[in-house]
Amino acid sequence: MPDNTLIKKARKLSSLYRVTDGKGFRLSSVDPDDTQDMKSDDKSKAKQMLANGIDVLADLQERLYAQDRWSVLLIFQAMDAAGKDGAIKHVMSGINPQGCQVFSFKKPSAEEMDHDYLWRCMKRLPERGRIGVFNRSYYEETLIVRVHPQILAGQKLPKKLVTKNIWKERFEDIRAFEKYLARNGTVIIKFFLHVSKEEQLKRFMSRLDRPEKNWKFSYDDVEERKYWDDYQKAYQDMIRQTATKHAPWYVVPADNKWFTRLTVASAIIDRLDGLGLRFPRVSAEQKQKLAAARGALARQLKK
């Protein structure tokens, strides 16, 4: 059975960063360096808490898979170097690969450009009983495309559909899409990993200083920093427009990776525990068949 004490702690921590109504939300209200009452000296304690949380997640995921009623969609959005890959790697490390699917959405292919922007994500939605992880998602269509209008111009949309209302319309579409998913048994948990501009710079420098990390660096990362303020406005509007009770955003401080991972795990544990997941109950008829099977196998053992 899941650890009730740990679940209570997870519920308390995750509630601090959950946004279910984005009206009036300000990104500046969340400090990227926040760790609540946990200090840097508590790193080892936090890592142990995360390890315990991973065990609880594994148990919940097994129940999710066995029950085969709900599906779970985790969406990760962030500026570069905020720690999406690391959070996914560490938090999902105890999950049975059979019940988890991870997809990273990069620049759309030619085929994807010939469809609506939700199409490529729709194809990757998790099945019942499984957890799907989107490393970036359809939200990029309200972020990078908004910051760089030339991308929108190359999307082959009929000109009369590209109006000043296009972002409002995309937010409407996304809200409707997520409501549809929720009404059909998909639990949506969205994370914005909120990293500071200063911390991002430190991480970029670390990638350059460490040869084994060089592959993660692109000169485009330097160019994108010029648009930092534009991205912050786009992220803030994204959260304001699409935070709902059935598909909340968790705006997670990301300057301290150990705290980020603990908070992400806490949010997932809280939401999964709220589903009342359990292993399928065995009927009286099934119990009789199991007893008969046990008897048959026992006789074979005696031979």
mmCIF file of C-alpha atoms in Angstrom:
data_model
loop_
_atom_site.group_PDB
_atom_site.id
_atom_site.type_symbol
_atom_site.label_atom_id
_atom_site.label_comp_id
_atom_site.label_asym_id
_atom_site.label_seq_id
_atom_site.Cartn_x
_atom_site.Cartn_y
_atom_site.Cartn_z
ATOM 1 C CA MET A 1 0.000 0.000 0.000
ATOM 2 C CA PRO A 2 1.186 3.581 -0.682
ATOM 3 C CA ASP A 3 2.842 5.464 2.184
ATOM 4 C CA ASN A 4 0.078 7.750 3.522
ATOM 5 C CA THR A 5 2.518 10.045 5.341
ATOM 6 C CA LEU A 6 4.553 10.553 2.189
ATOM 7 C CA ILE A 7 1.401 11.174 0.162
ATOM 8 C CA LYS A 8 0.287 13.870 2.610
ATOM 9 C CA LYS A 9 3.673 15.586 2.279
ATOM 10 C CA ALA A 10 3.464 15.300 -1.517
ATOM 11 C CA ARG A 11 -0.007 16.828 -1.507
ATOM 12 C CA LYS A 12 1.146 19.750 0.631
ATOM 13 C CA LEU A 13 4.261 20.485 -1.452
ATOM 14 C CA SER A 14 2.591 20.209 -4.851
ATOM 15 C CA SER A 15 -0.334 22.426 -3.797
ATOM 16 C CA LEU A 16 2.078 25.334 -3.338
ATOM 17 C CA TYR A 17 2.804 25.474 -7.059
ATOM 18 C CA ARG A 18 -0.493 24.303 -8.581
ATOM 19 C CA VAL A 19 -2.400 26.807 -10.730
ATOM 20 C CA THR A 20 -6.012 25.852 -11.510
ATOM 21 C CA ASP A 21 -7.254 29.316 -12.445
ATOM 22 C CA GLY A 22 -4.790 31.456 -14.328
ATOM 23 C CA LYS A 23 -6.669 34.751 -14.076
ATOM 24 C CA GLY A 24 -4.252 37.345 -12.765
ATOM 25 C CA PHE A 25 -1.389 34.849 -12.514
ATOM 26 C CA ARG A 26 2.066 36.431 -12.541
ATOM 27 C CA LEU A 27 5.177 34.436 -13.315
ATOM 28 C CA SER A 28 7.108 36.817 -11.075
ATOM 29 C CA SER A 29 5.127 35.486 -8.091
ATOM 30 C CA VAL A 30 7.154 32.261 -8.230
ATOM 31 C CA ASP A 31 10.818 32.506 -7.253
ATOM 32 C CA PRO A 32 12.901 30.152 -9.462
ATOM 33 C CA ASP A 33 15.282 29.688 -6.514
ATOM 34 C CA ASP A 34 12.540 28.787 -4.024
ATOM 35 C CA THR A 35 13.008 25.624 -1.944
ATOM 36 C CA GLN A 36 10.416 26.400 0.742
ATOM 37 C CA ASP A 37 11.965 25.668 4.149
ATOM 38 C CA MET A 38 14.538 23.256 2.713
ATOM 39 C CA LYS A 39 18.119 24.519 2.585
ATOM 40 C CA SER A 40 20.989 23.403 0.370
ATOM 41 C CA ASP A 41 22.161 21.291 3.319
ATOM 42 C CA ASP A 42 18.952 19.282 2.937
ATOM 43 C CA LYS A 43 19.902 17.925 -0.501
ATOM 44 C CA SER A 44 20.601 14.429 0.812
ATOM 45 C CA LYS A 45 17.315 14.457 2.702
ATOM 46 C CA ALA A 46 15.477 15.591 -0.425
ATOM 47 C CA LYS A 47 17.117 12.846 -2.483
ATOM 48 C CA GLN A 48 15.971 10.247 0.039
ATOM 49 C CA MET A 49 12.457 11.691 -0.065
ATOM 50 C CA LEU A 50 12.556 11.461 -3.863
ATOM 51 C CA ALA A 51 13.725 7.837 -3.676
ATOM 52 C CA ASN A 52 10.807 7.050 -1.368
ATOM 53 C CA GLY A 53 8.474 8.921 -3.699
ATOM 54 C CA ILE A 54 9.692 6.905 -6.674
ATOM 55 C CA ASP A 55 8.757 3.719 -4.801
ATOM 56 C CA VAL A 56 5.277 5.096 -4.177
ATOM 57 C CA LEU A 57 4.974 6.112 -7.835
ATOM 58 C CA ALA A 58 5.945 2.599 -8.924
ATOM 59 C CA ASP A 59 3.165 1.141 -6.773
ATOM 60 C CA LEU A 60 0.593 3.633 -8.080
ATOM 61 C CA GLN A 61 1.672 3.034 -11.664
ATOM 62 C CA GLU A 62 1.263 -0.725 -11.225
ATOM 63 C CA ARG A 63 -2.296 -0.172 -9.999
ATOM 64 C CA LEU A 64 -2.977 2.235 -12.878
ATOM 65 C CA TYR A 65 -1.793 -0.385 -15.364
ATOM 66 C CA ALA A 66 -3.751 -3.227 -13.746
ATOM 67 C CA GLN A 67 -6.990 -1.242 -13.424
ATOM 68 C CA ASP A 68 -6.773 -0.142 -17.082
ATOM 69 C CA ARG A 69 -9.307 2.681 -16.729
ATOM 70 C CA TRP A 70 -7.336 5.916 -16.544
ATOM 71 C CA SER A 71 -4.486 7.243 -18.650
ATOM 72 C CA VAL A 72 -2.052 9.912 -17.467
ATOM 73 C CA LEU A 73 -0.472 12.641 -19.591
ATOM 74 C CA LEU A 74 2.505 14.543 -18.181
ATOM 75 C CA ILE A 75 3.474 17.690 -20.099
ATOM 76 C CA PHE A 76 6.818 19.408 -19.536
ATOM 77 C CA GLN A 77 7.476 22.926 -20.804
ATOM 78 C CA ALA A 78 10.434 25.154 -19.989
ATOM 79 C CA MET A 79 13.191 27.361 -21.267
ATOM 80 C CA ASP A 80 16.319 25.517 -22.417
ATOM 81 C CA ALA A 81 18.477 24.065 -19.606
ATOM 82 C CA ALA A 82 15.649 24.242 -17.070
ATOM 83 C CA GLY A 83 16.019 20.523 -16.369
ATOM 84 C CA LYS A 84 13.158 18.809 -18.209
ATOM 85 C CA ASP A 85 15.243 15.814 -19.292
ATOM 86 C CA GLY A 86 16.720 15.344 -15.824
ATOM 87 C CA ALA A 87 13.352 15.623 -14.102
ATOM 88 C CA ILE A 88 11.811 13.023 -16.422
ATOM 89 C CA LYS A 89 14.818 10.718 -16.039
ATOM 90 C CA HIS A 90 14.926 10.821 -12.244
ATOM 91 C CA VAL A 91 11.229 10.984 -11.376
ATOM 92 C CA MET A 92 10.212 8.229 -13.790
ATOM 93 C CA SER A 93 13.227 6.004 -13.010
ATOM 94 C CA GLY A 94 11.188 3.496 -11.006
ATOM 95 C CA ILE A 95 8.318 3.175 -13.469
ATOM 96 C CA ASN A 96 7.874 -0.074 -15.368
ATOM 97 C CA PRO A 97 8.809 0.749 -18.996
ATOM 98 C CA GLN A 98 5.795 -1.286 -20.127
ATOM 99 C CA GLY A 99 3.513 1.322 -18.628
ATOM 100 C CA CYS A 100 5.291 4.514 -19.659
ATOM 101 C CA GLN A 101 5.883 6.266 -22.986
ATOM 102 C CA VAL A 102 8.115 9.329 -23.446
ATOM 103 C CA PHE A 103 7.967 11.550 -26.533
ATOM 104 C CA SER A 104 10.055 14.609 -27.347
ATOM 105 C CA PHE A 105 8.562 17.067 -29.817
ATOM 106 C CA LYS A 106 11.127 18.985 -31.810
ATOM 107 C CA LYS A 107 10.866 20.916 -35.082
ATOM 108 C CA PRO A 108 7.856 19.590 -37.061
ATOM 109 C CA SER A 109 8.582 17.328 -40.034
ATOM 110 C CA ALA A 110 7.228 17.979 -43.529
ATOM 111 C CA GLU A 111 4.450 15.457 -42.894
ATOM 112 C CA GLU A 112 3.526 17.093 -39.600
ATOM 113 C CA MET A 113 3.431 20.519 -41.246
ATOM 114 C CA ASP A 114 0.753 19.201 -43.608
ATOM 115 C CA HIS A 115 -1.568 18.595 -40.640
ATOM 116 C CA ASP A 116 -3.037 20.741 -37.886
ATOM 117 C CA TYR A 117 -0.658 21.492 -35.013
ATOM 118 C CA LEU A 118 -2.357 19.091 -32.576
ATOM 119 C CA TRP A 119 -2.075 16.117 -34.924
ATOM 120 C CA ARG A 120 1.408 14.907 -34.057
ATOM 121 C CA CYS A 121 0.631 15.038 -30.332
ATOM 122 C CA MET A 122 -2.722 13.300 -30.729
ATOM 123 C CA LYS A 123 -0.906 10.314 -32.251
ATOM 124 C CA ARG A 124 1.180 9.980 -29.082
ATOM 125 C CA LEU A 125 -1.522 10.162 -26.443
ATOM 126 C CA PRO A 126 -1.205 7.447 -23.763
ATOM 127 C CA GLU A 127 -3.430 4.395 -23.751
ATOM 128 C CA ARG A 128 -5.582 3.519 -20.758
ATOM 129 C CA GLY A 129 -3.442 2.191 -17.949
ATOM 130 C CA ARG A 130 -0.332 4.016 -19.142
ATOM 131 C CA ILE A 131 1.586 7.190 -18.399
ATOM 132 C CA GLY A 132 2.533 9.346 -21.381
ATOM 133 C CA VAL A 133 5.255 11.973 -21.050
ATOM 134 C CA PHE A 134 5.476 14.878 -23.478
ATOM 135 C CA ASN A 135 8.864 16.613 -23.433
ATOM 136 C CA ARG A 136 7.533 19.833 -24.982
ATOM 137 C CA SER A 137 4.124 19.595 -26.625
ATOM 138 C CA TYR A 138 1.417 21.376 -28.587
ATOM 139 C CA TYR A 139 2.066 24.334 -26.285
ATOM 140 C CA GLU A 140 5.095 25.165 -28.422
ATOM 141 C CA GLU A 141 2.545 26.538 -30.896
ATOM 142 C CA THR A 142 1.770 29.318 -28.407
ATOM 143 C CA LEU A 143 5.390 29.860 -27.369
ATOM 144 C CA ILE A 144 8.206 29.646 -29.929
ATOM 145 C CA VAL A 145 5.752 30.254 -32.782
ATOM 146 C CA ARG A 146 4.452 33.332 -30.980
ATOM 147 C CA VAL A 147 7.919 34.683 -30.217
ATOM 148 C CA HIS A 148 9.085 34.032 -33.794
ATOM 149 C CA PRO A 149 6.264 35.066 -36.174
ATOM 150 C CA GLN A 150 8.231 33.833 -39.206
ATOM 151 C CA ILE A 151 7.526 30.251 -38.052
ATOM 152 C CA LEU A 152 3.800 30.922 -38.141
ATOM 153 C CA ALA A 153 4.179 32.393 -41.623
ATOM 154 C CA GLY A 154 5.652 29.099 -42.823
ATOM 155 C CA GLN A 155 2.872 26.876 -41.479
ATOM 156 C CA LYS A 156 0.817 26.874 -44.704
ATOM 157 C CA LEU A 157 -2.281 28.231 -42.992
ATOM 158 C CA PRO A 158 -4.771 30.066 -45.210
ATOM 159 C CA LYS A 159 -3.950 33.763 -44.866
ATOM 160 C CA LYS A 160 -7.461 34.744 -43.809
ATOM 161 C CA LEU A 161 -7.148 32.467 -40.751
ATOM 162 C CA VAL A 162 -4.006 34.177 -39.469
ATOM 163 C CA THR A 163 -5.505 37.126 -37.613
ATOM 164 C CA LYS A 164 -4.734 39.072 -34.458
ATOM 165 C CA ASN A 165 -6.975 36.588 -32.631
ATOM 166 C CA ILE A 166 -4.936 33.498 -33.514
ATOM 167 C CA TRP A 167 -3.401 33.066 -30.043
ATOM 168 C CA LYS A 168 -6.757 33.483 -28.349
ATOM 169 C CA GLU A 169 -8.179 30.900 -30.765
ATOM 170 C CA ARG A 170 -5.336 28.455 -30.114
ATOM 171 C CA PHE A 171 -5.844 28.738 -26.388
ATOM 172 C CA GLU A 172 -9.563 28.057 -26.914
ATOM 173 C CA ASP A 173 -8.732 24.974 -28.963
ATOM 174 C CA ILE A 174 -6.267 23.684 -26.361
ATOM 175 C CA ARG A 175 -8.715 24.181 -23.495
ATOM 176 C CA ALA A 176 -11.391 22.314 -25.451
ATOM 177 C CA PHE A 177 -8.946 19.537 -26.368
ATOM 178 C CA GLU A 178 -7.839 19.053 -22.773
ATOM 179 C CA LYS A 179 -11.433 19.071 -21.528
ATOM 180 C CA TYR A 180 -12.229 16.384 -24.084
ATOM 181 C CA LEU A 181 -9.300 14.263 -22.878
ATOM 182 C CA ALA A 182 -10.287 14.719 -19.233
ATOM 183 C CA ARG A 183 -13.872 13.692 -19.990
ATOM 184 C CA ASN A 184 -12.528 10.497 -21.513
ATOM 185 C CA GLY A 185 -10.344 9.440 -18.610
ATOM 186 C CA THR A 186 -7.009 11.136 -19.275
ATOM 187 C CA VAL A 187 -5.474 12.813 -16.243
ATOM 188 C CA ILE A 188 -3.485 15.833 -17.436
ATOM 189 C CA ILE A 189 -0.586 17.130 -15.311
ATOM 190 C CA LYS A 190 1.321 20.071 -16.785
ATOM 191 C CA PHE A 191 4.686 21.324 -15.550
ATOM 192 C CA PHE A 192 6.394 24.602 -16.306
ATOM 193 C CA LEU A 193 9.929 24.405 -14.918
ATOM 194 C CA HIS A 194 10.682 28.003 -14.005
ATOM 195 C CA VAL A 195 14.413 28.679 -14.290
ATOM 196 C CA SER A 196 16.058 32.084 -13.873
ATOM 197 C CA LYS A 197 18.053 33.738 -16.632
ATOM 198 C CA GLU A 198 21.141 33.698 -14.395
ATOM 199 C CA GLU A 199 20.870 29.986 -13.652
ATOM 200 C CA GLN A 200 20.335 29.189 -17.320
ATOM 201 C CA LEU A 201 23.578 31.008 -18.126
ATOM 202 C CA LYS A 202 25.458 28.949 -15.510
ATOM 203 C CA ARG A 203 24.112 25.716 -17.000
ATOM 204 C CA PHE A 204 25.027 26.761 -20.530
ATOM 205 C CA MET A 205 28.576 27.498 -19.365
ATOM 206 C CA SER A 206 28.703 24.098 -17.650
ATOM 207 C CA ARG A 207 27.729 22.418 -20.926
ATOM 208 C CA LEU A 208 30.589 24.191 -22.652
ATOM 209 C CA ASP A 209 33.091 23.387 -19.894
ATOM 210 C CA ARG A 210 32.295 19.665 -19.785
ATOM 211 C CA PRO A 211 33.152 17.752 -22.993
ATOM 212 C CA GLU A 212 30.563 15.056 -22.264
ATOM 213 C CA LYS A 213 27.893 17.791 -22.199
ATOM 214 C CA ASN A 214 28.988 19.658 -25.350
ATOM 215 C CA TRP A 215 26.489 17.767 -27.493
ATOM 216 C CA LYS A 216 23.621 19.364 -25.546
ATOM 217 C CA PHE A 217 24.689 22.874 -26.476
ATOM 218 C CA SER A 218 23.614 24.732 -29.600
ATOM 219 C CA TYR A 219 24.517 28.252 -30.664
ATOM 220 C CA ASP A 220 20.790 28.774 -31.107
ATOM 221 C CA ASP A 221 20.594 28.679 -27.302
ATOM 222 C CA VAL A 222 22.636 31.884 -27.206
ATOM 223 C CA GLU A 223 20.379 33.540 -29.774
ATOM 224 C CA GLU A 224 17.192 32.541 -27.929
ATOM 225 C CA ARG A 225 18.378 34.294 -24.756
ATOM 226 C CA LYS A 226 17.873 37.568 -26.618
ATOM 227 C CA TYR A 227 14.146 36.828 -26.528
ATOM 228 C CA TRP A 228 14.013 36.003 -22.810
ATOM 229 C CA ASP A 229 11.435 38.652 -21.899
ATOM 230 C CA ASP A 230 9.239 37.711 -24.851
ATOM 231 C CA TYR A 231 9.261 34.082 -23.757
ATOM 232 C CA GLN A 232 8.422 34.997 -20.162
ATOM 233 C CA LYS A 233 5.375 36.928 -21.377
ATOM 234 C CA ALA A 234 4.343 34.024 -23.609
ATOM 235 C CA TYR A 235 4.679 31.484 -20.774
ATOM 236 C CA GLN A 236 2.734 33.707 -18.407
ATOM 237 C CA ASP A 237 -0.101 34.108 -20.912
ATOM 238 C CA MET A 238 -0.052 30.352 -21.616
ATOM 239 C CA ILE A 239 -0.580 29.597 -17.926
ATOM 240 C CA ARG A 240 -3.204 32.303 -17.538
ATOM 241 C CA GLN A 241 -5.192 31.005 -20.499
ATOM 242 C CA THR A 242 -4.955 27.227 -19.994
ATOM 243 C CA ALA A 243 -4.774 26.551 -16.241
ATOM 244 C CA THR A 244 -7.942 24.691 -15.258
ATOM 245 C CA LYS A 245 -9.063 22.343 -12.485
ATOM 246 C CA HIS A 246 -8.991 19.339 -14.818
ATOM 247 C CA ALA A 247 -5.653 20.342 -16.403
ATOM 248 C CA PRO A 248 -3.693 22.440 -13.897
ATOM 249 C CA TRP A 249 -0.252 23.900 -14.368
ATOM 250 C CA TYR A 250 2.451 23.343 -11.783
ATOM 251 C CA VAL A 251 4.880 26.265 -11.941
ATOM 252 C CA VAL A 252 7.918 24.586 -10.406
ATOM 253 C CA PRO A 253 11.024 26.485 -9.220
ATOM 254 C CA ALA A 254 13.870 25.092 -11.333
ATOM 255 C CA ASP A 255 17.095 26.729 -10.114
ATOM 256 C CA ASN A 256 17.707 23.808 -7.736
ATOM 257 C CA LYS A 257 17.361 20.511 -9.570
ATOM 258 C CA TRP A 258 16.927 18.425 -6.416
ATOM 259 C CA PHE A 259 13.934 20.539 -5.366
ATOM 260 C CA THR A 260 12.479 20.567 -8.881
ATOM 261 C CA ARG A 261 12.494 16.773 -9.073
ATOM 262 C CA LEU A 262 10.975 16.380 -5.623
ATOM 263 C CA THR A 263 8.173 18.806 -6.471
ATOM 264 C CA VAL A 264 7.407 17.130 -9.808
ATOM 265 C CA ALA A 265 7.257 13.705 -8.143
ATOM 266 C CA SER A 266 5.003 15.112 -5.413
ATOM 267 C CA ALA A 267 2.524 16.486 -7.936
ATOM 268 C CA ILE A 268 2.282 13.184 -9.810
ATOM 269 C CA ILE A 269 1.881 11.193 -6.590
ATOM 270 C CA ASP A 270 -0.868 13.542 -5.397
ATOM 271 C CA ARG A 271 -2.860 13.300 -8.622
ATOM 272 C CA LEU A 272 -2.506 9.531 -9.008
ATOM 273 C CA ASP A 273 -3.431 8.882 -5.395
ATOM 274 C CA GLY A 274 -6.593 10.922 -5.897
ATOM 275 C CA LEU A 275 -7.816 8.462 -8.533
ATOM 276 C CA GLY A 276 -8.480 5.702 -5.994
ATOM 277 C CA LEU A 277 -6.455 3.208 -8.001
ATOM 278 C CA ARG A 278 -6.723 -0.441 -7.026
ATOM 279 C CA PHE A 279 -5.997 -3.859 -8.401
ATOM 280 C CA PRO A 280 -8.994 -5.522 -10.111
ATOM 281 C CA ARG A 281 -11.163 -7.535 -7.736
ATOM 282 C CA VAL A 282 -11.472 -11.233 -8.361
ATOM 283 C CA SER A 283 -15.040 -12.561 -8.579
ATOM 284 C CA ALA A 284 -16.254 -15.703 -6.825
ATOM 285 C CA GLU A 285 -16.273 -17.537 -10.155
ATOM 286 C CA GLN A 286 -12.717 -16.465 -10.886
ATOM 287 C CA LYS A 287 -11.632 -17.579 -7.410
ATOM 288 C CA GLN A 288 -13.061 -21.033 -8.118
ATOM 289 C CA LYS A 289 -11.097 -21.202 -11.356
ATOM 290 C CA LEU A 290 -7.937 -20.107 -9.560
ATOM 291 C CA ALA A 291 -8.447 -22.779 -6.944
ATOM 292 C CA ALA A 292 -8.925 -25.383 -9.677
ATOM 293 C CA ALA A 293 -5.758 -24.172 -11.413
ATOM 294 C CA ARG A 294 -3.818 -24.377 -8.150
ATOM 295 C CA GLY A 295 -5.021 -27.945 -7.647
ATOM 296 C CA ALA A 296 -4.030 -28.951 -11.176
ATOM 297 C CA LEU A 297 -0.568 -27.428 -10.839
ATOM 298 C CA ALA A 298 -0.078 -29.015 -7.410
ATOM 299 C CA ARG A 299 -0.834 -32.453 -8.840
ATOM 300 C CA GLN A 300 1.764 -31.870 -11.565
ATOM 301 C CA LEU A 301 4.344 -31.012 -8.921
ATOM 302 C CA LYS A 302 3.771 -34.373 -7.206
ATOM 303 C CA LYS A 303 4.496 -36.326 -10.386
#
